[in-house]
Amino acid sequence: MRERVLKDGKVLSIDRAWPAEALAMIEYLETVTGETEMLAAGQGEMGLTLQGEEAYIEGMAEADNSALLRGMVEGEIVSVASLDGGGRPRIRHTAELGISVRKAFWGLGVGDAMMAALLDDAEECGVLHSIYLGVRADNRTAFKLYQKHGFRACGLRRDYLHIGSAYQDELLMELLLPRA
């Protein structure tokens, strides 16, 4: 477990997610997807089940090129961050990164702490070389966070997200770790 004192003085505890936390993870995801339009899914769109979430968390824990972290403040999940590694031999060295933070905790350093912990795990696993992510092109806050941690823009998917009646572009970013 890793801890970081946030800008408001509260302590963020970061640890791997466990299958026993599946219900709390589902509740977190349902909440966070309803708080912002910056994520790839909206509230109620994920179709999560308890069994499915338990299996997903277990699979992430068993993979040597993946990680699923949850950040907690005062017993509440306030952030989830994941590295989802490639399953086939030719892409095992790659992983897609995802991160979300509860709106009440924006601007407190949660995203920075979660990103640092996730990238530490990526380097320690000894398998990953290429980490990539997609971010809504107008999400300057997330872009700056990713850039701070070494990610660079590498492409653009025009009209990738359809939110309400508007289309949004997705910026693709990558980070190359030292070769394992």
Short mmCIF file of C-alpha atoms in Angstrom, two decimals:
data_model
loop_
_atom_site.label_atom_id
_atom_site.label_comp_id
_atom_site.label_asym_id
_atom_site.label_seq_id
_atom_site.Cartn_x
_atom_site.Cartn_y
_atom_site.Cartn_z
CA MET A 1 0.00 0.00 0.00
CA ARG A 2 1.15 3.51 -0.83
CA GLU A 3 -0.04 6.69 0.80
CA ARG A 4 0.05 10.34 -0.15
CA VAL A 5 -1.14 13.40 1.73
CA LEU A 6 -3.46 15.38 -0.55
CA LYS A 7 -3.64 19.16 -0.89
CA ASP A 8 -6.56 19.23 1.56
CA GLY A 9 -4.57 17.30 4.19
CA LYS A 10 -6.48 14.02 3.78
CA VAL A 11 -4.54 10.81 3.15
CA LEU A 12 -4.97 8.90 -0.10
CA SER A 13 -4.26 5.17 0.28
CA ILE A 14 -3.41 3.38 -2.97
CA ASP A 15 -3.53 -0.39 -3.26
CA ARG A 16 -4.46 -3.10 -5.72
CA ALA A 17 -8.16 -3.78 -6.10
CA TRP A 18 -9.39 -7.16 -4.85
CA PRO A 19 -12.36 -9.25 -6.05
CA ALA A 20 -14.03 -8.79 -2.66
CA GLU A 21 -14.27 -5.06 -3.51
CA ALA A 22 -16.22 -5.66 -6.73
CA LEU A 23 -19.49 -4.19 -5.46
CA ALA A 24 -17.75 -1.06 -4.17
CA MET A 25 -15.94 -0.74 -7.51
CA ILE A 26 -19.24 -0.98 -9.41
CA GLU A 27 -20.78 1.67 -7.16
CA TYR A 28 -17.74 3.91 -7.70
CA LEU A 29 -17.88 3.48 -11.48
CA GLU A 30 -21.62 4.22 -11.60
CA THR A 31 -21.00 7.40 -9.61
CA VAL A 32 -17.93 8.66 -11.48
CA THR A 33 -19.45 8.07 -14.93
CA GLY A 34 -22.34 10.33 -13.91
CA GLU A 35 -20.06 13.15 -12.74
CA THR A 36 -18.32 14.05 -15.99
CA GLU A 37 -18.59 13.75 -19.75
CA MET A 38 -14.81 13.33 -20.07
CA LEU A 39 -14.94 9.54 -19.72
CA ALA A 40 -15.56 7.03 -22.51
CA ALA A 41 -18.72 5.76 -20.78
CA GLY A 42 -21.65 7.58 -19.26
CA GLN A 43 -23.69 6.63 -16.23
CA GLY A 44 -25.47 3.29 -16.72
CA GLU A 45 -23.57 2.48 -19.93
CA MET A 46 -21.04 0.00 -18.54
CA GLY A 47 -23.43 -2.91 -17.92
CA LEU A 48 -21.39 -4.21 -15.00
CA THR A 49 -22.39 -7.28 -13.02
CA LEU A 50 -20.97 -8.44 -9.72
CA GLN A 51 -19.68 -11.71 -11.21
CA GLY A 52 -18.20 -9.92 -14.20
CA GLU A 53 -16.45 -7.32 -12.06
CA GLU A 54 -15.07 -9.98 -9.72
CA ALA A 55 -13.69 -11.90 -12.71
CA TYR A 56 -12.21 -8.73 -14.23
CA ILE A 57 -10.46 -7.76 -10.99
CA GLU A 58 -9.13 -11.30 -10.53
CA GLY A 59 -7.86 -11.42 -14.10
CA MET A 60 -6.08 -8.11 -13.69
CA ALA A 61 -4.44 -9.36 -10.48
CA GLU A 62 -3.23 -12.58 -12.13
CA ALA A 63 -1.73 -10.94 -15.24
CA ASP A 64 1.94 -10.00 -15.05
CA ASN A 65 1.46 -7.09 -17.47
CA SER A 66 -1.65 -5.50 -15.95
CA ALA A 67 -2.61 -3.63 -12.79
CA LEU A 68 -5.81 -2.37 -11.24
CA LEU A 69 -5.37 0.17 -8.45
CA ARG A 70 -7.93 1.90 -6.29
CA GLY A 71 -7.36 5.02 -4.23
CA MET A 72 -9.24 5.45 -0.99
CA VAL A 73 -9.81 8.39 1.33
CA GLU A 74 -11.43 7.72 4.68
CA GLY A 75 -12.67 4.30 3.51
CA GLU A 76 -14.24 5.57 0.28
CA ILE A 77 -12.99 4.75 -3.23
CA VAL A 78 -12.14 8.08 -4.84
CA SER A 79 -10.08 6.90 -7.82
CA VAL A 80 -9.46 3.86 -10.00
CA ALA A 81 -6.51 3.45 -12.34
CA SER A 82 -5.70 0.55 -14.61
CA LEU A 83 -3.09 -0.85 -16.94
CA ASP A 84 -4.67 -3.45 -19.18
CA GLY A 85 -1.86 -5.43 -20.80
CA GLY A 86 -1.98 -7.10 -24.18
CA GLY A 87 -2.79 -10.80 -24.11
CA ARG A 88 -1.16 -12.03 -27.31
CA PRO A 89 2.61 -12.61 -27.47
CA ARG A 90 3.24 -9.86 -30.02
CA ILE A 91 1.54 -7.21 -27.90
CA ARG A 92 2.27 -8.40 -24.33
CA HIS A 93 4.66 -5.48 -23.90
CA THR A 94 1.82 -2.97 -24.41
CA ALA A 95 -0.89 -1.79 -22.04
CA GLU A 96 -3.79 0.62 -22.20
CA LEU A 97 -3.99 3.04 -19.28
CA GLY A 98 -7.22 4.32 -17.78
CA ILE A 99 -7.80 6.58 -14.80
CA SER A 100 -10.78 8.26 -13.15
CA VAL A 101 -11.20 10.45 -10.07
CA ARG A 102 -14.34 11.38 -8.15
CA LYS A 103 -15.28 14.99 -8.88
CA ALA A 104 -15.13 15.97 -5.19
CA PHE A 105 -11.41 15.08 -5.27
CA TRP A 106 -10.39 16.89 -8.46
CA GLY A 107 -7.49 19.29 -8.02
CA LEU A 108 -6.18 17.65 -4.83
CA GLY A 109 -3.37 15.57 -6.36
CA VAL A 110 -5.27 12.27 -6.55
CA GLY A 111 -4.71 11.83 -10.30
CA ASP A 112 -1.00 12.60 -9.96
CA ALA A 113 -0.59 10.10 -7.11
CA MET A 114 -2.53 7.38 -8.92
CA MET A 115 -0.57 7.93 -12.13
CA ALA A 116 2.77 7.75 -10.29
CA ALA A 117 1.75 4.51 -8.55
CA LEU A 118 0.51 2.94 -11.77
CA LEU A 119 3.68 3.82 -13.67
CA ASP A 120 5.81 2.46 -10.81
CA ASP A 121 3.90 -0.83 -11.17
CA ALA A 122 4.42 -0.75 -14.94
CA GLU A 123 8.18 -0.40 -14.57
CA GLU A 124 8.40 -2.99 -11.80
CA CYS A 125 6.53 -5.69 -13.73
CA GLY A 126 9.41 -5.96 -16.20
CA VAL A 127 7.13 -6.80 -19.12
CA LEU A 128 5.74 -3.49 -20.34
CA HIS A 129 7.45 -1.20 -22.81
CA SER A 130 4.61 0.74 -24.47
CA ILE A 131 1.74 2.35 -22.56
CA TYR A 132 -1.00 4.15 -24.43
CA LEU A 133 -4.22 5.96 -23.62
CA GLY A 134 -6.98 8.00 -25.17
CA VAL A 135 -8.16 11.29 -23.73
CA ARG A 136 -10.91 13.59 -24.90
CA ALA A 137 -9.05 16.21 -26.94
CA ASP A 138 -10.51 19.15 -25.02
CA ASN A 139 -9.62 17.72 -21.58
CA ARG A 140 -6.64 20.01 -20.92
CA THR A 141 -6.34 19.02 -17.25
CA ALA A 142 -5.91 15.32 -18.05
CA PHE A 143 -3.61 16.13 -20.99
CA LYS A 144 -1.31 18.12 -18.68
CA LEU A 145 -1.25 15.30 -16.12
CA TYR A 146 -0.32 12.72 -18.75
CA GLN A 147 2.29 15.03 -20.24
CA LYS A 148 3.80 15.62 -16.77
CA HIS A 149 4.30 11.85 -16.49
CA GLY A 150 6.06 11.59 -19.85
CA PHE A 151 3.22 10.81 -22.25
CA ARG A 152 3.36 12.35 -25.71
CA ALA A 153 0.59 12.85 -28.26
CA CYS A 154 0.79 10.32 -31.07
CA GLY A 155 -2.50 10.59 -32.91
CA LEU A 156 -6.06 11.83 -33.08
CA ARG A 157 -9.34 10.03 -33.63
CA ARG A 158 -11.81 12.53 -34.99
CA ASP A 159 -15.42 12.35 -33.76
CA TYR A 160 -14.52 9.27 -31.68
CA LEU A 161 -16.86 10.05 -28.79
CA HIS A 162 -20.56 10.76 -29.26
CA ILE A 163 -21.95 12.51 -26.20
CA GLY A 164 -25.51 13.76 -26.37
CA SER A 165 -25.80 15.35 -29.79
CA ALA A 166 -22.11 16.31 -30.11
CA TYR A 167 -19.06 14.46 -31.37
CA GLN A 168 -15.71 14.83 -29.62
CA ASP A 169 -12.20 14.02 -30.80
CA GLU A 170 -9.97 11.67 -28.84
CA LEU A 171 -6.27 12.42 -28.52
CA LEU A 172 -4.05 9.34 -28.44
CA MET A 173 -0.99 9.44 -26.20
CA GLU A 174 1.88 7.04 -25.55
CA LEU A 175 4.73 6.49 -23.13
CA LEU A 176 7.68 4.26 -23.90
CA LEU A 177 9.36 2.66 -20.90
CA PRO A 178 12.89 1.30 -21.03
CA ARG A 179 12.89 -2.05 -22.81
CA ALA A 180 12.56 -5.02 -20.48
#
